[in-house]
mmCIF file of C-alpha atoms in Angstrom:
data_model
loop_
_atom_site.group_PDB
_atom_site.id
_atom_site.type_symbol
_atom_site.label_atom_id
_atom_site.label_comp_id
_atom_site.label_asym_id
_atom_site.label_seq_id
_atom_site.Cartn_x
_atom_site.Cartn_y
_atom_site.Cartn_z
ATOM 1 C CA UNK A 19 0.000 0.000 0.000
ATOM 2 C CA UNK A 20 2.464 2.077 0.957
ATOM 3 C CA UNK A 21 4.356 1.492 -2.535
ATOM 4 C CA UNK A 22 1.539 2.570 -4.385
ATOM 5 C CA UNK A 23 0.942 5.806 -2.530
ATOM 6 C CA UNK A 24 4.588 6.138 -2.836
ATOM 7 C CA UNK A 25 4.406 5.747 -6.901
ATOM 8 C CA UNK A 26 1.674 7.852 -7.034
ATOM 9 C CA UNK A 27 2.635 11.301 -4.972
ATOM 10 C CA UNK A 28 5.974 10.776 -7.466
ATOM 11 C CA UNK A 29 3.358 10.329 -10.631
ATOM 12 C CA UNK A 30 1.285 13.808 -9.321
ATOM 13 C CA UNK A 31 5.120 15.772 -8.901
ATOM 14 C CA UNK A 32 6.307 14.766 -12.320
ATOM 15 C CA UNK A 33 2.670 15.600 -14.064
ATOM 16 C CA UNK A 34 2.864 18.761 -12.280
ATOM 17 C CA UNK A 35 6.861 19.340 -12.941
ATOM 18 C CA UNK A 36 5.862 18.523 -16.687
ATOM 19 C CA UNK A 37 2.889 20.866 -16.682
ATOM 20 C CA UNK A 38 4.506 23.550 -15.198
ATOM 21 C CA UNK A 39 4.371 26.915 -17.327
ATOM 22 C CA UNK A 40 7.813 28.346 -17.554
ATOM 23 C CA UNK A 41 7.741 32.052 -16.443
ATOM 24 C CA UNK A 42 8.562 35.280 -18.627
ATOM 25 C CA UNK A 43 9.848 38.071 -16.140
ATOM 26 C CA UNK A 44 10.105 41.155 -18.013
ATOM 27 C CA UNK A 45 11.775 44.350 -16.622
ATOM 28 C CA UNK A 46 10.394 47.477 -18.571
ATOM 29 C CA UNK A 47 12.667 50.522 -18.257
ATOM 30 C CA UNK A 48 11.162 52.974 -20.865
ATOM 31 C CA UNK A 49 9.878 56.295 -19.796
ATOM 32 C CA UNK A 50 5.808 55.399 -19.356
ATOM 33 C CA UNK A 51 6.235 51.602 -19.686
ATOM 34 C CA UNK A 52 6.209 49.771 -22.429
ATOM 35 C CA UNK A 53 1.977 49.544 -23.517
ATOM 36 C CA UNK A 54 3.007 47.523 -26.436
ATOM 37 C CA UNK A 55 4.238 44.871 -24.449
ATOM 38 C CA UNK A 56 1.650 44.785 -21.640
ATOM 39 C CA UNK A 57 -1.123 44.751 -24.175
ATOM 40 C CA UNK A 58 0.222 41.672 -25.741
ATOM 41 C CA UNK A 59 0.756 39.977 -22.346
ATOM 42 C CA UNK A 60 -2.670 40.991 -21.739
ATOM 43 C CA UNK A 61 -4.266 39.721 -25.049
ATOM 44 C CA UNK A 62 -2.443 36.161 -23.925
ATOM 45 C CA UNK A 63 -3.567 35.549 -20.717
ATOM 46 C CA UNK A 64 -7.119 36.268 -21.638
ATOM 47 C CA UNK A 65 -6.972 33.927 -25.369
ATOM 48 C CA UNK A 66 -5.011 31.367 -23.606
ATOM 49 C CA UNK A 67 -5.201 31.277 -20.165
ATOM 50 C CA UNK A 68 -2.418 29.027 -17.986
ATOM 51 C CA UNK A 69 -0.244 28.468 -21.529
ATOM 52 C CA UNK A 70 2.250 31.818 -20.075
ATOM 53 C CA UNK A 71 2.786 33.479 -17.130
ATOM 54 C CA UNK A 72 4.056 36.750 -18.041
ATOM 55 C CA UNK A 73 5.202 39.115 -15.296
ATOM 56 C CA UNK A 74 5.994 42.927 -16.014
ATOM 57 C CA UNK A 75 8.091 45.472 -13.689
ATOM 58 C CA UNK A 76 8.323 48.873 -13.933
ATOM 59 C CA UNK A 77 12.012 49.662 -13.044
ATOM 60 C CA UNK A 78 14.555 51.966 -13.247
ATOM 61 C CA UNK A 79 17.595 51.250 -16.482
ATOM 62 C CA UNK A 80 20.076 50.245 -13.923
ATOM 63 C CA UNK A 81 18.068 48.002 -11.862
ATOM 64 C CA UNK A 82 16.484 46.339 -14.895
ATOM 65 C CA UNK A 83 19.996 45.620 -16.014
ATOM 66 C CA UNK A 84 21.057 44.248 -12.190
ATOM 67 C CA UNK A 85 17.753 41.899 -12.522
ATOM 68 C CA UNK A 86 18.886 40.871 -15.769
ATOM 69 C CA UNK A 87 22.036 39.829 -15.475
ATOM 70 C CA UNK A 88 21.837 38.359 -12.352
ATOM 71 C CA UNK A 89 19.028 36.213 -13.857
ATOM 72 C CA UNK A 90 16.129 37.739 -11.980
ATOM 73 C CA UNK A 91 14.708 38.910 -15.364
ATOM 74 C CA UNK A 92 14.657 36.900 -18.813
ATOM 75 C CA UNK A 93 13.823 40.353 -20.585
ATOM 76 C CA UNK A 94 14.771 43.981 -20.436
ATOM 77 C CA UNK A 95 13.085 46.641 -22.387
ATOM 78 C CA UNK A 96 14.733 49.780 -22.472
ATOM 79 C CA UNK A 97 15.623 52.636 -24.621
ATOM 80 C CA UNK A 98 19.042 52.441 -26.317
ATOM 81 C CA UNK A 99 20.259 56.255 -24.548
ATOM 82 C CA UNK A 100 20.405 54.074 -21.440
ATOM 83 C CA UNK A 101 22.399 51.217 -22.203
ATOM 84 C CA UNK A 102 25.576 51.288 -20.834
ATOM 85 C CA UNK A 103 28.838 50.804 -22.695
ATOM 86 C CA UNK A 104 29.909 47.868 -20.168
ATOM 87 C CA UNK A 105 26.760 45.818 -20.900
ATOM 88 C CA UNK A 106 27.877 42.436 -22.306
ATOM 89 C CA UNK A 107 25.237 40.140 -21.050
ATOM 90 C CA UNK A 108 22.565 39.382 -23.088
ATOM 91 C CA UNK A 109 21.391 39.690 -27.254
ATOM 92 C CA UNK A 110 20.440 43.614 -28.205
ATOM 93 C CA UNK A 111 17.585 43.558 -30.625
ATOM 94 C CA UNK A 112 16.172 46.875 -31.767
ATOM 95 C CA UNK A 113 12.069 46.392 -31.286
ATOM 96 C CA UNK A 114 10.899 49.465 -31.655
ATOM 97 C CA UNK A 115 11.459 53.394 -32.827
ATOM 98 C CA UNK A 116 9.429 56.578 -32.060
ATOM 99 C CA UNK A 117 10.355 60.265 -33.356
ATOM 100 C CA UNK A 118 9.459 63.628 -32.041
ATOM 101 C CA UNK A 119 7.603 65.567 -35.328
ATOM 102 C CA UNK A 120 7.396 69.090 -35.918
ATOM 103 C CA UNK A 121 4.375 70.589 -37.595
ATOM 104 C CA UNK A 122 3.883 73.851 -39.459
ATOM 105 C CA UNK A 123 0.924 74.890 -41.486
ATOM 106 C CA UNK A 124 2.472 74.244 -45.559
ATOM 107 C CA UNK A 125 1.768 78.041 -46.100
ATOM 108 C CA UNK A 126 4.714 78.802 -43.361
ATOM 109 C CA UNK A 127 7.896 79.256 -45.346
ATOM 110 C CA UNK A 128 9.774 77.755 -42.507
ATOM 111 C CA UNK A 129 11.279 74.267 -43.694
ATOM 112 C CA UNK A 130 14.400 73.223 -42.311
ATOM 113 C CA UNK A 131 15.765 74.280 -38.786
ATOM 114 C CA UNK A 132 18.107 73.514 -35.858
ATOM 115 C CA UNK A 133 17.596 71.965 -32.542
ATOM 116 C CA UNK A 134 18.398 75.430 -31.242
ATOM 117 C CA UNK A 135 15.690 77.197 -33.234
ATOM 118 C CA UNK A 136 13.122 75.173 -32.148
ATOM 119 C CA UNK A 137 14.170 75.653 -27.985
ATOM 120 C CA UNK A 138 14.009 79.106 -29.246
ATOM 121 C CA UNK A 139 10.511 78.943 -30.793
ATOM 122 C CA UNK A 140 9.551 76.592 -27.922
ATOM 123 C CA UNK A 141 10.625 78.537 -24.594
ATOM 124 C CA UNK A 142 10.590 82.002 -23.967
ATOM 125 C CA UNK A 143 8.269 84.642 -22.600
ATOM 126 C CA UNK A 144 7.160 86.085 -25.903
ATOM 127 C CA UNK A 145 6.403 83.803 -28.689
ATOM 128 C CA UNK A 146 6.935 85.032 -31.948
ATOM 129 C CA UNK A 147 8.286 83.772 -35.338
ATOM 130 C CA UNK A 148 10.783 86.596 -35.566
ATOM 131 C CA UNK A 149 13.729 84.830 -33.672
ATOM 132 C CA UNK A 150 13.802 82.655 -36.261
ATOM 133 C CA UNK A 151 12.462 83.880 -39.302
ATOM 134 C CA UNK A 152 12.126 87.110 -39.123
ATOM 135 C CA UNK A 153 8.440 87.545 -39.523
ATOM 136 C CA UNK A 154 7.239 89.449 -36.133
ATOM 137 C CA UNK A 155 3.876 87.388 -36.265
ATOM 138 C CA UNK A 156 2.236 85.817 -33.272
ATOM 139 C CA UNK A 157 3.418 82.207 -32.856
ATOM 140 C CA UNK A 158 0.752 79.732 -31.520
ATOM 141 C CA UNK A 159 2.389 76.796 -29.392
ATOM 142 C CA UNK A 160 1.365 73.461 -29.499
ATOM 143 C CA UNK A 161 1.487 70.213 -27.396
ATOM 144 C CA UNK A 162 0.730 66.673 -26.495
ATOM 145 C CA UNK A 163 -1.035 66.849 -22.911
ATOM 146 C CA UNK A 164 -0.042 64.575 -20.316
ATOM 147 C CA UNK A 165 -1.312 60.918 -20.519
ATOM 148 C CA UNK A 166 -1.465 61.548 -24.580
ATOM 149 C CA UNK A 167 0.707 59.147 -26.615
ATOM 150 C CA UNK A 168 4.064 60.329 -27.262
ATOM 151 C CA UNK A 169 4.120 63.360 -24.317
ATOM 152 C CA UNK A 170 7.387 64.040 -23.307
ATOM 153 C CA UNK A 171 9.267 62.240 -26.456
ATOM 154 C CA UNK A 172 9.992 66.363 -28.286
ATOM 155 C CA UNK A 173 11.526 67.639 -24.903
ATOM 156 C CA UNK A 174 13.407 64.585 -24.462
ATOM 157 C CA UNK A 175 14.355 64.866 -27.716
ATOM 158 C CA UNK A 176 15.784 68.565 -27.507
ATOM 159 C CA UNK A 177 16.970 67.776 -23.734
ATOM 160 C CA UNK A 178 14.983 69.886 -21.962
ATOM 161 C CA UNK A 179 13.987 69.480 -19.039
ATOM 162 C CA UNK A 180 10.067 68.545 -18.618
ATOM 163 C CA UNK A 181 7.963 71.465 -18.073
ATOM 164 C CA UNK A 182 9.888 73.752 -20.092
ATOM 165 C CA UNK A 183 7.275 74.666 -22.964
ATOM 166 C CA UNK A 184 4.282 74.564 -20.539
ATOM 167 C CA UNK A 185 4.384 78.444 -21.226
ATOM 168 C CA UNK A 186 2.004 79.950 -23.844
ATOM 169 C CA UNK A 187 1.771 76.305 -25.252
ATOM 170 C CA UNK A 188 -2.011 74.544 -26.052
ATOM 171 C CA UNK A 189 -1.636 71.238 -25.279
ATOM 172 C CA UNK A 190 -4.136 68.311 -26.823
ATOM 173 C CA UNK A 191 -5.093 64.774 -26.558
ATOM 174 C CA UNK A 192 -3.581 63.210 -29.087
ATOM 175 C CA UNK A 193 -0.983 63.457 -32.246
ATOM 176 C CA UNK A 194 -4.073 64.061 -34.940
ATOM 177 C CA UNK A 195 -5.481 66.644 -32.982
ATOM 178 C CA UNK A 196 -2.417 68.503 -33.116
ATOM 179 C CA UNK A 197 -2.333 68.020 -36.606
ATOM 180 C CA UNK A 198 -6.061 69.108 -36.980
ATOM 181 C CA UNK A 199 -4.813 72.523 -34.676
ATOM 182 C CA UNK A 200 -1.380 73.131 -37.057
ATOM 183 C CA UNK A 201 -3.154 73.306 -40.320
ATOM 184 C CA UNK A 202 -6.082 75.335 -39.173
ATOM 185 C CA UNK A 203 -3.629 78.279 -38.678
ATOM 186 C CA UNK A 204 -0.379 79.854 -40.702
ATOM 187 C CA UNK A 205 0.839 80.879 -37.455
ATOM 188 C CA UNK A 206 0.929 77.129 -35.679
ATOM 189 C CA UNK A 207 4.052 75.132 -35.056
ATOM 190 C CA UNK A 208 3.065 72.025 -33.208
ATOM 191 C CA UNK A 209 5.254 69.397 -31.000
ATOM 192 C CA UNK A 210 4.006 66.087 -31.960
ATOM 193 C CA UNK A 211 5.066 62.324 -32.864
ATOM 194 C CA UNK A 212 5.889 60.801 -36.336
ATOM 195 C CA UNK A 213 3.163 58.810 -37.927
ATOM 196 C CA UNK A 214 3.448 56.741 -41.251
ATOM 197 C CA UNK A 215 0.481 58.197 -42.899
ATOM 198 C CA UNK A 216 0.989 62.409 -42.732
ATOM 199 C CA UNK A 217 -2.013 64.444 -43.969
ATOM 200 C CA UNK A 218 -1.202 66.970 -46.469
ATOM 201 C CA UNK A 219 -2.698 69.416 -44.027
ATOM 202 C CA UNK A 220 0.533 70.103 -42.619
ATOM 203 C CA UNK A 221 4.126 70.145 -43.203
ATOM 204 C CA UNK A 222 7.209 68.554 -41.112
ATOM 205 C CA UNK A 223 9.803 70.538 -40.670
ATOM 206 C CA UNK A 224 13.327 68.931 -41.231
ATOM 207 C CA UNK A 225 15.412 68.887 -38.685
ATOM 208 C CA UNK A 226 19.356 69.729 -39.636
ATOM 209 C CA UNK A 227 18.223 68.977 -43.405
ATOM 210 C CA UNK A 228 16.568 65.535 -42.877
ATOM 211 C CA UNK A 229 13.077 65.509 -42.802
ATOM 212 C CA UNK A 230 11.158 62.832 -41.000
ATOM 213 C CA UNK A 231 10.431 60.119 -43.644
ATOM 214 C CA UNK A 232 9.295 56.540 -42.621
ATOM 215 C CA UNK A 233 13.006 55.529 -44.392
ATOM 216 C CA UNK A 234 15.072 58.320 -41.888
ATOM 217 C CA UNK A 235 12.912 57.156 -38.506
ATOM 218 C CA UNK A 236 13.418 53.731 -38.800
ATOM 219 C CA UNK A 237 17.293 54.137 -40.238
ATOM 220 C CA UNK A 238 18.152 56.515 -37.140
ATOM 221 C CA UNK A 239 19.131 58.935 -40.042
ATOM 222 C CA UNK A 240 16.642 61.597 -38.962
ATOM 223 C CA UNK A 241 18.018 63.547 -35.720
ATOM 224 C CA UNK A 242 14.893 63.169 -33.458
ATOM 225 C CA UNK A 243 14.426 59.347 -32.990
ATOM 226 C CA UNK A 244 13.975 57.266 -29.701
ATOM 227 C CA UNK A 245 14.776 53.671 -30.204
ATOM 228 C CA UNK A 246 13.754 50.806 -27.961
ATOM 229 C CA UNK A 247 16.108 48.019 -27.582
ATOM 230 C CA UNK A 248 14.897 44.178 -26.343
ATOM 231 C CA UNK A 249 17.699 42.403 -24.259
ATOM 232 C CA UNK A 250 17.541 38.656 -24.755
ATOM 233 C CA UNK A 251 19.224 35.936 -22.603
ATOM 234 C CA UNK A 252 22.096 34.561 -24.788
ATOM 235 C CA UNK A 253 20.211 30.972 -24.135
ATOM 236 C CA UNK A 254 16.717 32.411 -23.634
ATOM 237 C CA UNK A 255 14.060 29.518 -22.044
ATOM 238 C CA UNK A 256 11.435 27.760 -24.908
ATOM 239 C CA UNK A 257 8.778 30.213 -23.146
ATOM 240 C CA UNK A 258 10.538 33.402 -23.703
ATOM 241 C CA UNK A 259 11.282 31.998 -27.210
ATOM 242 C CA UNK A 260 8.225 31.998 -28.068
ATOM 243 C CA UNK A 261 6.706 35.466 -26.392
ATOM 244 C CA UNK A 262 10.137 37.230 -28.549
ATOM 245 C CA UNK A 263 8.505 35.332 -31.818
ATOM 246 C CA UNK A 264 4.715 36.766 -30.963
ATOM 247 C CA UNK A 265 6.477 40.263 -30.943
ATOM 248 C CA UNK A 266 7.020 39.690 -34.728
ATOM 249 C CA UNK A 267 3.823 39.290 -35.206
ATOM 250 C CA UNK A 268 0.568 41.252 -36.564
ATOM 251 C CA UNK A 269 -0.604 42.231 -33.554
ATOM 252 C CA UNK A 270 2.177 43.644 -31.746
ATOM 253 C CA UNK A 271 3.029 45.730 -34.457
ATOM 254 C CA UNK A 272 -0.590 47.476 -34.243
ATOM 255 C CA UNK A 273 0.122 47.783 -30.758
ATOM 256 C CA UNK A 274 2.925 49.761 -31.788
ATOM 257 C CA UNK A 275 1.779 51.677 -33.990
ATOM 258 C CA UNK A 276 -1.070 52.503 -31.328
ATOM 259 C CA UNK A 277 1.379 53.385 -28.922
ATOM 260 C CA UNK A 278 2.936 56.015 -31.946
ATOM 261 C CA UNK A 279 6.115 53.688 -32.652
ATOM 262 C CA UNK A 280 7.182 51.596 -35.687
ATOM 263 C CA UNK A 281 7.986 47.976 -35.292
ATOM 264 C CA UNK A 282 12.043 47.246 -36.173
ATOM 265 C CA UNK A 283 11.838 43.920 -35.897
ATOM 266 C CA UNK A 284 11.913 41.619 -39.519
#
């Protein structure tokens, strides 16, 4: 009797040992947290419940790299700015690339400027064009608001600190509204995101003579570009495998594209 309860508790701690669903611990350094990410984690816990078990911290670069490499974490997302020269651990693989967008109205004759013109334009006590241009018309300032996608990527961009265009600037909910705000007036210049499909509307002002194009954003080429960099155990589990693979697919790239980035990944 004793044999066959013996036999069995080993059968039950092998099934289970067998059945066991290999964890994914993900360490998310970018700015907001990656939404991306969590919304595919999301979509596969509710389609197929008790297949993953996908865990997600928010943490700072350096203790997302200290998790990592002491194995605490089998994936690090981060932005490439904060990866540190010494970092030998792991696979790099570019996932992801945003860009900070500047938006006239196309009757503005204002078409290629400097990261210093556009601090200029951005900050200061009395907008006007005429710092830049010449023309001493009123300059209307635009903005994502907080909790929009893509707030904060055109000061990090110009390394300011946060806060510093709050003056005189109109900030809206989202990219197309800005958009919608820039062409309804000559005298707009708005702070936005790059999107693949551009209405006519407005124009995009280049930014040391390279204008955002979907080629330049997703080459690095154009000045303004934030990429996002997946770190990858050099002998990754089958389970995080697999989650890397469904980031190739369809619907992380919409969830991308929803969050205002471009996929980088073949």
């Amino acid at each position: 009797m004793r044999k066959a309860v013996g036999f069995f508790l080993l059968f039950m701690t092998v099934s289970l040992l067998l059945s066991a669903v290999e964890p994914v611990r993900i360490a998310d350094a970018t700015p907001a947290g990656d939404s991306a990410v969590s919304s595919l984690a999301l979509q596969l816990s509710l389609e197929k419940p008790g297949k993953y078990d996908i865990s997600i911290e928010r943490l700072s670069a350096e203790k997302a790299l200290a998790k990592f490499n002491s194995g605490r974490a089998d994936l690090v997302l981060i932005r490439e700015v904060k990866l540190p020269e010494g970092q030998r651990n792991g696979i790099l693989h570019p996932y992801a690339v945003g860009a900070a967008v500047f938006y006239v109205n196309p009757a503005n004759p204002l078409d290629d400027v400097t990261p210093e013109h556009l601090i200029q334009l951005l900050s200061g006590p009395a907008p006007d064009w005429a710092r830049v241009t010449g023309e001493k018309t009123r300059l209307y300032r635009l903005g994502l608001r907080r909790n929009a996608v893509g707030y904060g990527l055109p000061e990090r961009m110009l390394k300011v600190k946060p806060g510093e265009f709050d003056k005189d600037m109109f900030r809206v909910g989202s990219n197309a509204e800005l958009q919608l705000l820039t062409a309804g007036s000559a005298e707009a210049l708005g702070a936005g995101i790059f999107s693949a499909v551009m209405p006519d509307t407005v124009k995009t002002l280049k930014i040391n003579g390279v204008a955002p194009l979907l080629k330049t954003v997703k080459d690095g080429s154009y000045p303004f570009c934030e990429r996002y960099i997946l770190l990858v155990p050099a002998a990754p589990s089958p389970a995080v495998v697999a989650f890397v693979e469904l980031m190739h697919g369809a619907d992380f790239r919409r969830y991308l594209e929803e969050s205002g980035r471009l996929s980088l990944l073949p």
